[in-house]
Every structure is written in C-alpha cells, then in structure tokens.
PDB file of C-alpha atoms in Angstrom:
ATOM      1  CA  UNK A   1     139.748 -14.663  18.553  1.00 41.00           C
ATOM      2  CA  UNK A   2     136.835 -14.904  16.144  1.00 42.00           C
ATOM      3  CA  UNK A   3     135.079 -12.353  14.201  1.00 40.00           C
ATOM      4  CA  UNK A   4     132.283 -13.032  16.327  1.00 45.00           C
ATOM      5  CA  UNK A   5     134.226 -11.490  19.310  1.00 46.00           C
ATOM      6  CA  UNK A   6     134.115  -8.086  18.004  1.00 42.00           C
ATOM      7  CA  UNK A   7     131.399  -6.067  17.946  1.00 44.00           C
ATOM      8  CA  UNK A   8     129.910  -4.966  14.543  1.00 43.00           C
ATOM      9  CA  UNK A   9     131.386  -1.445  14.623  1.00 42.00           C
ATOM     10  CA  UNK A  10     134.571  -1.900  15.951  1.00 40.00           C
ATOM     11  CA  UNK A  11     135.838  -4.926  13.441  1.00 41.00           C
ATOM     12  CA  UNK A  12     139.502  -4.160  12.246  1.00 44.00           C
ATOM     13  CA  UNK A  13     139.597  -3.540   8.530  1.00 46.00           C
ATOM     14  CA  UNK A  14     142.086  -6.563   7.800  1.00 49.00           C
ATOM     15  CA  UNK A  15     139.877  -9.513   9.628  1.00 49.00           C
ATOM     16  CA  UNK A  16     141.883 -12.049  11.971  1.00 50.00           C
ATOM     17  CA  UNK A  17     141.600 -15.615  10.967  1.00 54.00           C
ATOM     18  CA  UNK A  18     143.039 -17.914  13.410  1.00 50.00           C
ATOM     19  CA  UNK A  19     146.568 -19.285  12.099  1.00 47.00           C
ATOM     20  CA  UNK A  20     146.602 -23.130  11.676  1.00 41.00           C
ATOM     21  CA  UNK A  21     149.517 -23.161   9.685  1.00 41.00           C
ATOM     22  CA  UNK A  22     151.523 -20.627  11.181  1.00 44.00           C
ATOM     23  CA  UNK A  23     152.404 -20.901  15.324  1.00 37.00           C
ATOM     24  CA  UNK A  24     152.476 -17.468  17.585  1.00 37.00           C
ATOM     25  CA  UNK A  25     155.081 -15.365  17.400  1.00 39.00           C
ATOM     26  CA  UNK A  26     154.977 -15.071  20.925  1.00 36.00           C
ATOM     27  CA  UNK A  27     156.917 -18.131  21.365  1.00 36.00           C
ATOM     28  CA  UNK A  28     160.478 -17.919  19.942  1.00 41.00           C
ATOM     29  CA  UNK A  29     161.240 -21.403  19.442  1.00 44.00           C
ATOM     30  CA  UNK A  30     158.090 -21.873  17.277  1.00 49.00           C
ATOM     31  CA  UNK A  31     158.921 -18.560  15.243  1.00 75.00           C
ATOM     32  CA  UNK A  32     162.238 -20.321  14.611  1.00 90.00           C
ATOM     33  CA  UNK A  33     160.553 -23.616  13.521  1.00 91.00           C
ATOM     34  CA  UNK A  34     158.267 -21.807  11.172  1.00 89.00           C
ATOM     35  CA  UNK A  35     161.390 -20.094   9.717  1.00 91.00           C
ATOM     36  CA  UNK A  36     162.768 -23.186   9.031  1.00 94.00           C
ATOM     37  CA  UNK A  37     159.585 -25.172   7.670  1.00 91.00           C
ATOM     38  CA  UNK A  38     159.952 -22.119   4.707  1.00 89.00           C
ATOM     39  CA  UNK A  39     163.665 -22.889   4.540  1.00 91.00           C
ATOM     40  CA  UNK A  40     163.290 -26.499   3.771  1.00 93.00           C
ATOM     41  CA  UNK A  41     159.885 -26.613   2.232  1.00 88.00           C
ATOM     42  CA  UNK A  42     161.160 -24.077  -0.610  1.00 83.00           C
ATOM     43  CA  UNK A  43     165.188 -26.204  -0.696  1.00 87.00           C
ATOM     44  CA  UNK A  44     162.451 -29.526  -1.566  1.00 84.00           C
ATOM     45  CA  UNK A  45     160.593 -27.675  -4.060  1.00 75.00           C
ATOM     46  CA  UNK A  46     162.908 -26.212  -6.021  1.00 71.00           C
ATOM     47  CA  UNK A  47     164.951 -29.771  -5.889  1.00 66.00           C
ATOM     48  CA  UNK A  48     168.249 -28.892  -3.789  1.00 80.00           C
ATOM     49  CA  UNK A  49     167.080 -31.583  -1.674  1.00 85.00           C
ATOM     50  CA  UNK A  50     165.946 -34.198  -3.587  1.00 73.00           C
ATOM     51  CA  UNK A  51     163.196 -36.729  -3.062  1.00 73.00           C
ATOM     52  CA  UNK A  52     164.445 -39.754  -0.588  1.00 82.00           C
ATOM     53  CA  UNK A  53     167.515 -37.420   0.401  1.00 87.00           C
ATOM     54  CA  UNK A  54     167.849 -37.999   4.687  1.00 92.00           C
ATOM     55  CA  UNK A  55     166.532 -35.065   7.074  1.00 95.00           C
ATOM     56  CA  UNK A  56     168.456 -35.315  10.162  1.00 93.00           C
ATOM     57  CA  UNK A  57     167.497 -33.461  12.970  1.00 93.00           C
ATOM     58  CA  UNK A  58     171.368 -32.964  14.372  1.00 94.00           C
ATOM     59  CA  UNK A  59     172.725 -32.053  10.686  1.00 95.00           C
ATOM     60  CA  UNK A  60     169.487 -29.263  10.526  1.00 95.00           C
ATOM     61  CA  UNK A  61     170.360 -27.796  13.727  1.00 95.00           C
ATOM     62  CA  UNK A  62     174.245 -27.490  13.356  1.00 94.00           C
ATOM     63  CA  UNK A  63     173.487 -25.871   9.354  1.00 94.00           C
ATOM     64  CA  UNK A  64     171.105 -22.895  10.821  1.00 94.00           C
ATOM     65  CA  UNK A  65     172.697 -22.746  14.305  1.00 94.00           C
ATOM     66  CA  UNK A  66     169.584 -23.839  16.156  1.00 94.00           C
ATOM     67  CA  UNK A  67     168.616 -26.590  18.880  1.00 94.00           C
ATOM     68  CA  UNK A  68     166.741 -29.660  17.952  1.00 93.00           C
ATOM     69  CA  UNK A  69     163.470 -28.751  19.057  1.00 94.00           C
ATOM     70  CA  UNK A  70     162.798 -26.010  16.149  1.00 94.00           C
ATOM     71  CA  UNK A  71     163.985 -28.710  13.649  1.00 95.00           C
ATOM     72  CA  UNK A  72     161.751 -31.417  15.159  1.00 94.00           C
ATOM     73  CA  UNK A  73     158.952 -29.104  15.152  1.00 93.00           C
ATOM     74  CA  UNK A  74     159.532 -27.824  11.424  1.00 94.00           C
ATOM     75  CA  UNK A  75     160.227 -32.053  10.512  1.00 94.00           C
ATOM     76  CA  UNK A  76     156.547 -32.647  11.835  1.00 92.00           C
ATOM     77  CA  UNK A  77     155.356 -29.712  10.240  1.00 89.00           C
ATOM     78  CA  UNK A  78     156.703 -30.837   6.554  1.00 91.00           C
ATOM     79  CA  UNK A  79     155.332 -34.155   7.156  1.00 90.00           C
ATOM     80  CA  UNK A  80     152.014 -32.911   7.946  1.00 84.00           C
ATOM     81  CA  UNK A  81     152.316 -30.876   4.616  1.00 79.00           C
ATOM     82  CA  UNK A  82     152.889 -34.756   2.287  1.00 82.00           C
ATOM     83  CA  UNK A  83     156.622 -32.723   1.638  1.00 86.00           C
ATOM     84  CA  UNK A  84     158.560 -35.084   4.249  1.00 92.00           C
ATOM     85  CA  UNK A  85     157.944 -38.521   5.034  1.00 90.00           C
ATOM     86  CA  UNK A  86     158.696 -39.998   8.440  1.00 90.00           C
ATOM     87  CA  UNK A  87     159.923 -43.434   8.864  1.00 86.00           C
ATOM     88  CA  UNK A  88     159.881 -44.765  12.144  1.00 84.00           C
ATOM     89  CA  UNK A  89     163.016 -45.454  13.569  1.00 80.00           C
ATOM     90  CA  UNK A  90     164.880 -44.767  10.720  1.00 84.00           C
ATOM     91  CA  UNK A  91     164.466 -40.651  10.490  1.00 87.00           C
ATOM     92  CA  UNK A  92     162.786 -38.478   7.407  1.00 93.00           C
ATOM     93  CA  UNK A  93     162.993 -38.264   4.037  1.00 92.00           C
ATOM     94  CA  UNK A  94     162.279 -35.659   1.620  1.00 89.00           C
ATOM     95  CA  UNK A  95     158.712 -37.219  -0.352  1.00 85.00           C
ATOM     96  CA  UNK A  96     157.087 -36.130  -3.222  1.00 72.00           C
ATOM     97  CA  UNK A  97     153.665 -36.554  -3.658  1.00 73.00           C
ATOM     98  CA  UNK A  98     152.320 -38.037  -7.134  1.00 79.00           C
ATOM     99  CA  UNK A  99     150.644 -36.035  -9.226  1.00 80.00           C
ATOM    100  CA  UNK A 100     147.535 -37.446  -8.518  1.00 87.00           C
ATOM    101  CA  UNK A 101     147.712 -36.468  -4.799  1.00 84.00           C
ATOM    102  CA  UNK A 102     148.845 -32.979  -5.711  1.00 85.00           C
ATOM    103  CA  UNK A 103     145.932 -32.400  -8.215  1.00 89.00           C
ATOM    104  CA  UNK A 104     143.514 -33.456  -5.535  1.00 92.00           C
ATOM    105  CA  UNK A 105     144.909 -30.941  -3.202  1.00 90.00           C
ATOM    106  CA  UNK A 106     144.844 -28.619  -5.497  1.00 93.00           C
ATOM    107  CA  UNK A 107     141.220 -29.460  -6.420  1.00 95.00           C
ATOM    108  CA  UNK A 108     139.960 -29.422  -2.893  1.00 96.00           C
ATOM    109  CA  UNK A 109     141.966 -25.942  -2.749  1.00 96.00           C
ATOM    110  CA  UNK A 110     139.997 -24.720  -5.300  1.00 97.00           C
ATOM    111  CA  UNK A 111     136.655 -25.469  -4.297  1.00 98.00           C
ATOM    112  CA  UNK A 112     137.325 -24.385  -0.721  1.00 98.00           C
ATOM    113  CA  UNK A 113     138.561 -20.692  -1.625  1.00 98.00           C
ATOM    114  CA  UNK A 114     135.713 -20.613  -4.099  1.00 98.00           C
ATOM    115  CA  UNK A 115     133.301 -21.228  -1.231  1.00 98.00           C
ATOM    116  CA  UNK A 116     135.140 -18.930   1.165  1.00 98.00           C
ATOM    117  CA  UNK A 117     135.187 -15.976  -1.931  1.00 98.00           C
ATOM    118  CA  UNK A 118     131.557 -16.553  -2.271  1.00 98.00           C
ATOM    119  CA  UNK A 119     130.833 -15.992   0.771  1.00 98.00           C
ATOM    120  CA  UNK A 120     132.730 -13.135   1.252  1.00 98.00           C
ATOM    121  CA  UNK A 121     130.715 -11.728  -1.509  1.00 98.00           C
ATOM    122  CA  UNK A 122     127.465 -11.453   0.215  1.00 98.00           C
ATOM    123  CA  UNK A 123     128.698 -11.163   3.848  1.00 98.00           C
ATOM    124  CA  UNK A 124     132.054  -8.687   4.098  1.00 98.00           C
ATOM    125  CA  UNK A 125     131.355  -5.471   6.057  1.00 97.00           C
ATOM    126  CA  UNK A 126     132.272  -2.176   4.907  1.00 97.00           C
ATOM    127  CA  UNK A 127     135.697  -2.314   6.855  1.00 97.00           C
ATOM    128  CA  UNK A 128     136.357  -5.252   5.872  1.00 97.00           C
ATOM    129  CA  UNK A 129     135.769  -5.071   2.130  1.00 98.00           C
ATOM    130  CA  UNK A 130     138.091  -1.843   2.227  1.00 97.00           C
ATOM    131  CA  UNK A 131     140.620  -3.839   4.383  1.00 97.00           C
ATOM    132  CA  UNK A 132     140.848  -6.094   1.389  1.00 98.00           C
ATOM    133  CA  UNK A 133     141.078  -3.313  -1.332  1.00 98.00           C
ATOM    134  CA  UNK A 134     144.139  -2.172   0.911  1.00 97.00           C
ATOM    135  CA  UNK A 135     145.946  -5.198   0.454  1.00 98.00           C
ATOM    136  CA  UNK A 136     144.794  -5.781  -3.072  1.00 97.00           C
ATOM    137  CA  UNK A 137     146.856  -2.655  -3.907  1.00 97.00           C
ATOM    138  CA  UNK A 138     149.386  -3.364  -1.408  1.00 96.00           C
ATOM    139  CA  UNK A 139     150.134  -6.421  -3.521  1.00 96.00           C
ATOM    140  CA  UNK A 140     150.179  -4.775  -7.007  1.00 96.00           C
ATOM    141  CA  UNK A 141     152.721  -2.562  -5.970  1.00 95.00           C
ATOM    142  CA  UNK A 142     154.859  -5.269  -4.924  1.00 94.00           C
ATOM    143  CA  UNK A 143     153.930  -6.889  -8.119  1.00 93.00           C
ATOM    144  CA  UNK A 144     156.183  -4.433  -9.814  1.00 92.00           C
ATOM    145  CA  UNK A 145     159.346  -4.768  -7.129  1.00 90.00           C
ATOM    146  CA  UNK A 146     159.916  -8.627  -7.958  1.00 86.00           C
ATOM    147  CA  UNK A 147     160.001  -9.677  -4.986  1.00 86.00           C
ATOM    148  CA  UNK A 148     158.372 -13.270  -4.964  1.00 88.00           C
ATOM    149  CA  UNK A 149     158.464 -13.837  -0.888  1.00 84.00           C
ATOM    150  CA  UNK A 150     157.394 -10.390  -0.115  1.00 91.00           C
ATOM    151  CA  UNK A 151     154.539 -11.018  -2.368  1.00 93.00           C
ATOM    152  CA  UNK A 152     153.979 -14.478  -0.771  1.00 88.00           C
ATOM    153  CA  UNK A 153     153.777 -12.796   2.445  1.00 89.00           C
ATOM    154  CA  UNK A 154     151.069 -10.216   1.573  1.00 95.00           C
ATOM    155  CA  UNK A 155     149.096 -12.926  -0.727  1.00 95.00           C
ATOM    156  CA  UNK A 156     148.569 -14.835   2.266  1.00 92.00           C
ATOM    157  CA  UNK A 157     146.994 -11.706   4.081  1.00 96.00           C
ATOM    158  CA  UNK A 158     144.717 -11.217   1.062  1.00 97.00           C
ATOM    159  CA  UNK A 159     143.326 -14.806   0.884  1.00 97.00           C
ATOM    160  CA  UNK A 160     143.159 -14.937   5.111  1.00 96.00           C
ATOM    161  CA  UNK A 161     140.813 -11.706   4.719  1.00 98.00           C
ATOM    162  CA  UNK A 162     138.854 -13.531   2.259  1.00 98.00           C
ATOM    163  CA  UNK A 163     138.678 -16.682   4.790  1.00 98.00           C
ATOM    164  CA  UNK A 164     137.483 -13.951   6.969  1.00 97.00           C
ATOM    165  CA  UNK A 165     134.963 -12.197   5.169  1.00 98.00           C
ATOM    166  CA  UNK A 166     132.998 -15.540   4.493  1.00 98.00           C
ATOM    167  CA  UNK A 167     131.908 -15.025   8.204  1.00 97.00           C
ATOM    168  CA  UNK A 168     131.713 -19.243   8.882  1.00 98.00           C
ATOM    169  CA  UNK A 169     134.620 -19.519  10.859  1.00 96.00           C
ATOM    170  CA  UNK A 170     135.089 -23.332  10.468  1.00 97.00           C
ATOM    171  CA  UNK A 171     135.106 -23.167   6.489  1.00 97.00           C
ATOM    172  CA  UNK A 172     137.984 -20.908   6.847  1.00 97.00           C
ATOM    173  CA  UNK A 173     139.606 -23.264   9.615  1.00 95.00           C
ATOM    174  CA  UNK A 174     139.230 -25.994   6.778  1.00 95.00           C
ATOM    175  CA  UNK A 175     140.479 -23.634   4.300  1.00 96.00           C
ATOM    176  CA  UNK A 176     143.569 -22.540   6.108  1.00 91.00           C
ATOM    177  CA  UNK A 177     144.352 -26.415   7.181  1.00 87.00           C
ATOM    178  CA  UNK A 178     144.143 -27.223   3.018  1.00 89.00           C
ATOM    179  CA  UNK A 179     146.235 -24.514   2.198  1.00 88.00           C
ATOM    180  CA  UNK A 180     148.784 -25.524   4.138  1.00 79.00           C
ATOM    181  CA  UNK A 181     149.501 -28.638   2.365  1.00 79.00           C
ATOM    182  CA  UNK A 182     150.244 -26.942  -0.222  1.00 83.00           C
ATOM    183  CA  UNK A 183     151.552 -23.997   0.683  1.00 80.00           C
ATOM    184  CA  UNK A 184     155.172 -24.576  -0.379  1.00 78.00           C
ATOM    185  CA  UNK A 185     153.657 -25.514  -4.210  1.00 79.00           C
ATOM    186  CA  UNK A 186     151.794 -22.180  -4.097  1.00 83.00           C
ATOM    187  CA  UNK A 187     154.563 -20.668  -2.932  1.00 80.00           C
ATOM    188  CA  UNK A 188     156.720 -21.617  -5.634  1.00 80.00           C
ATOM    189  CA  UNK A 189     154.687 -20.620  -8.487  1.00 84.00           C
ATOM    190  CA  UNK A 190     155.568 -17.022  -7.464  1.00 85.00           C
ATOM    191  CA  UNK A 191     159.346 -17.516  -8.842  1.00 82.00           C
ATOM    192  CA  UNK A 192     158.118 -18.059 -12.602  1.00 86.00           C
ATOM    193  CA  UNK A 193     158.786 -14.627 -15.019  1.00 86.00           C
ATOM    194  CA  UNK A 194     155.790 -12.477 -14.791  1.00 92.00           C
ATOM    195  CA  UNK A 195     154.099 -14.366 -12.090  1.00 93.00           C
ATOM    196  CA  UNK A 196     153.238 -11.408 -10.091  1.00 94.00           C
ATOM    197  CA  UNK A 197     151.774  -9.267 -12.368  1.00 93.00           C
ATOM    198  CA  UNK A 198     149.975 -12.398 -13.559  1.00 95.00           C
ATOM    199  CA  UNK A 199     148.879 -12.966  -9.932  1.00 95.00           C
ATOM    200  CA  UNK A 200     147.850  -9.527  -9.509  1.00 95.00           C
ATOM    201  CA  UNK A 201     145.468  -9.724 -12.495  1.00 96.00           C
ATOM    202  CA  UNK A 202     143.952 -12.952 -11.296  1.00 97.00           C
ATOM    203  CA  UNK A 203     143.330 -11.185  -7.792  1.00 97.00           C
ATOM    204  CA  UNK A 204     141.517  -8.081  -9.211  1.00 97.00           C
ATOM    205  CA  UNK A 205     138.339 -10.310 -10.754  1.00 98.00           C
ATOM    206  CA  UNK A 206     137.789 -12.110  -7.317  1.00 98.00           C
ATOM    207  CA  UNK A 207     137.981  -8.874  -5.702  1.00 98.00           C
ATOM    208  CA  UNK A 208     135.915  -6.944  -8.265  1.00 98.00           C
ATOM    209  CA  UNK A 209     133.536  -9.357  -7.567  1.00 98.00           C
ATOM    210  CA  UNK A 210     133.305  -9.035  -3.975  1.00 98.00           C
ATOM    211  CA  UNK A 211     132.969  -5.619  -4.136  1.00 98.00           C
ATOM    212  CA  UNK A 212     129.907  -6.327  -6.309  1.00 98.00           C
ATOM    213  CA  UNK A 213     128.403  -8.185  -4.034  1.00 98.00           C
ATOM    214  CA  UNK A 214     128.751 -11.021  -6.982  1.00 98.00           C
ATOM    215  CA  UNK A 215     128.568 -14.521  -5.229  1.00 98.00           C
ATOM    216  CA  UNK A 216     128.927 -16.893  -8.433  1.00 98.00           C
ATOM    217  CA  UNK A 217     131.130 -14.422 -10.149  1.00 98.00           C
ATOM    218  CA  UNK A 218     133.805 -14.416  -6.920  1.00 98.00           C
ATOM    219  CA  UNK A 219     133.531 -17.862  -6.659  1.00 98.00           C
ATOM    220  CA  UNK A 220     134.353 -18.795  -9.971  1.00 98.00           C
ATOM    221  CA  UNK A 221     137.132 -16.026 -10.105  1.00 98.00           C
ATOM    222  CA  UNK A 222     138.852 -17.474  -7.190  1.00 98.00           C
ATOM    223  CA  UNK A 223     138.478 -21.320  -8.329  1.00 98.00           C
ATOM    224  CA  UNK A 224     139.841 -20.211 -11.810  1.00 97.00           C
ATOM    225  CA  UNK A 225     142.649 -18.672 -10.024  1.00 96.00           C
ATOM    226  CA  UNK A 226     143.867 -21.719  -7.558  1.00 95.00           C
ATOM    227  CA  UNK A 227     143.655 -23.533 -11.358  1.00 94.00           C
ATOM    228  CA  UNK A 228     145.979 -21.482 -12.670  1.00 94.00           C
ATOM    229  CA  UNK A 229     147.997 -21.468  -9.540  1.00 92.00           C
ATOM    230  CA  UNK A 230     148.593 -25.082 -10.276  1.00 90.00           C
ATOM    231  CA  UNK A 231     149.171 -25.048 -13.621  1.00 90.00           C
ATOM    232  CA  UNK A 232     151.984 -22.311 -12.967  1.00 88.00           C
ATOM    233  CA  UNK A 233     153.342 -24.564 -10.172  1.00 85.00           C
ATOM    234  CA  UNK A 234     153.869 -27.341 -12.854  1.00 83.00           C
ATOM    235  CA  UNK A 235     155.618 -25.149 -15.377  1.00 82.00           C
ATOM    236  CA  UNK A 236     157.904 -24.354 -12.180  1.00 76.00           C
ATOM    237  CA  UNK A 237     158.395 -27.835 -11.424  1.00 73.00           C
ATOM    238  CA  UNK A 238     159.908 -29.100 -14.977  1.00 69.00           C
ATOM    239  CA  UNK A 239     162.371 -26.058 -14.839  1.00 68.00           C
ATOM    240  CA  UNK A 240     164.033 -27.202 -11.951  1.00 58.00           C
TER     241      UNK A 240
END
C-alpha cells in the first residue's frame, strides 16, 4: 500500500514502505527463505564460508531441516545481493565482490539515503516525524543491551520511515532495492565494539535535522553516516 492510500489524518505514525528485500510473512515458505538468506549472508561475511566454497541446495536443506524450495529461494536471493554467484549447471558459489564494486554500492547507498533524508526533511507529517523519534529512542536503548541483530532489526525500521517520509514512493523503491545489496555488509558493521552507541550518535544528527525541517543538513548527516557505515564494515572485514 502506498502512503498515498491513506488519507492525511489517518497516516500510521511508523510509515509503510513496500518491502523489496524482504517477502510477506504471510507465506511460510518465503519467511523461511528470508531466515535463511540472514543465515548464510552473515556465515559469508564473517568468512565461515569462504569465497568459491560450493552452496548446495540438498546439503542447505538437510543442515536447517528445510525443503529445497526455501534454499533455492534464499540461493537467488544472495545472488541478487553480488554475495553468491551462480554458475550454470554447475551450482553456487560463495563470491566476493572487489572492493571497487562494494565502494560503488556503498556510494550509490549514500547518495540515495541522502536524497530520501532530504526529503523527509521538508515533507514528514506530524505523525510521522514522531513515528521516527519513537524508533530513534527505541534504538538507543537497544544501543546499550548489545544486541547487534536486535539493533539491525529496528535500524531497518528507522531508515524504511525515512524512505517513507520522503513522500516519492519510487526513490524509496530504489532505495530499498540498493540497500539490499548490501544489506549483509551493513549488517555486519553492527558486530564491531561500540558500534551501537556509535550508530546511535550518527542517527541523532539526521534526525535532528529532520525535525528541523533542515534539508541540506539531513542530507549530509545521512550521507556522512552510510560513509562511516562503510568504513566500519572494512575494519570488520580485516578482523575476520
């Protein structure tokens, strides 16, 4: 549904964006697959399955318990993501894109949630702009429980309600299809030591910002913030 669909006074105070990278729940065996694209996106990124290593389908399946079609569904999703590569008739392999290719992603990242934030800035209702706050400190108290995937989880809520709050619904269908490429880097950064709070800090200018109604100063908050999301996802990389 798009914000569009709601009338003016009614609009939820966390804004829906449509989910490209994340099927409906509705549908078990996609829940399952989605489950699974975490499981082996986060085993390649932390490097307990190692660039070139085989993926196959019947191995996945017997190790979580699961039918082939989750696994095939989770392979296609890792491959759309530049994390698997798929050979034809000879299966997947764990990839690793150069760092060239992961700097542009990250680049692209950048300039799209700096757009989005900007935009936000000047167009976020009143509901939704206190939808955001919510999160904002539902995310600084987890930033003191140290709990990286819990935080992953609400960080994605916070950025989809700034995807939301731009009001251009195909910016934020470009944004969310961006960030899923990268999603398992971004989600790795979260593991380094004081990460979260780090995180945290990073969030409060963009959101500061937006509550100002400050479009150049969100947007630059946010692109300085995928930045250092990358650089952090490099100083995880060498550790592991």
């Amino acid at each position: 549904m798009a914000l569009d669909d709601f009338p003016q006074e009614i609009l939820p105070a966390e804004p829906v964006v449509p989910r490209v990278d994340r099927a409906s729940p509705s549908v078990q065996k996609v829940t399952r697959a989605e489950e699974l694209r975490l499981q082996l996106a986060d085993e390649i990124v932390r490097g307990i399955l190692a660039p070139g290593a085989p993926l196959d389908e019947t191995d996945i399946a017997r190790r979580f318990s699961v039918s082939r079609t989750p696994v095939r569904e989770a392979l296609r999703q890792l491959v759309a993501s530049g994390l698997v590569q798929a050979r034809p008739h000879r299966g997947a392999v764990v990839a690793r894109p150069s760092v060239e290719r992961l700097t542009s992603m990250f680049e692209a990242m950048a300039e799209l949630e700096a757009l989005c934030a900007g935009l936000a800035a000047e167009r976020m209702s009143a509901a939704e702009r206190h939808g955001l706050e919510a999160i904002h400190e539902e995310l600084r108290v987890l930033s003191y429980a140290g709990n990286p995937d819990r935080f992953h989880e609400v960080n994605e809520r916070f950025h989809n309600a700034i995807y939301a709050g731009s009001q251009n619904g195909y910016i934020a269908e470009i944004t969310l299809a961006t960030r899923v490429r990268v999603q398992p880097f971004r989600r790795a950064q979260f593991r380094n030591l004081g990460r979260l709070a780090k995180s945290q800090a990073e969030h409060d200018r963009v959101v500061v910002a937006i509550m100002r109604g400050d479009k150049q100063g969100a947007a630059a908050a946010m692109r300085a913030h995928i930045e250092l999301v990358r650089g952090e996802y490099e100083i995880y990389a060498v550790s592991v």
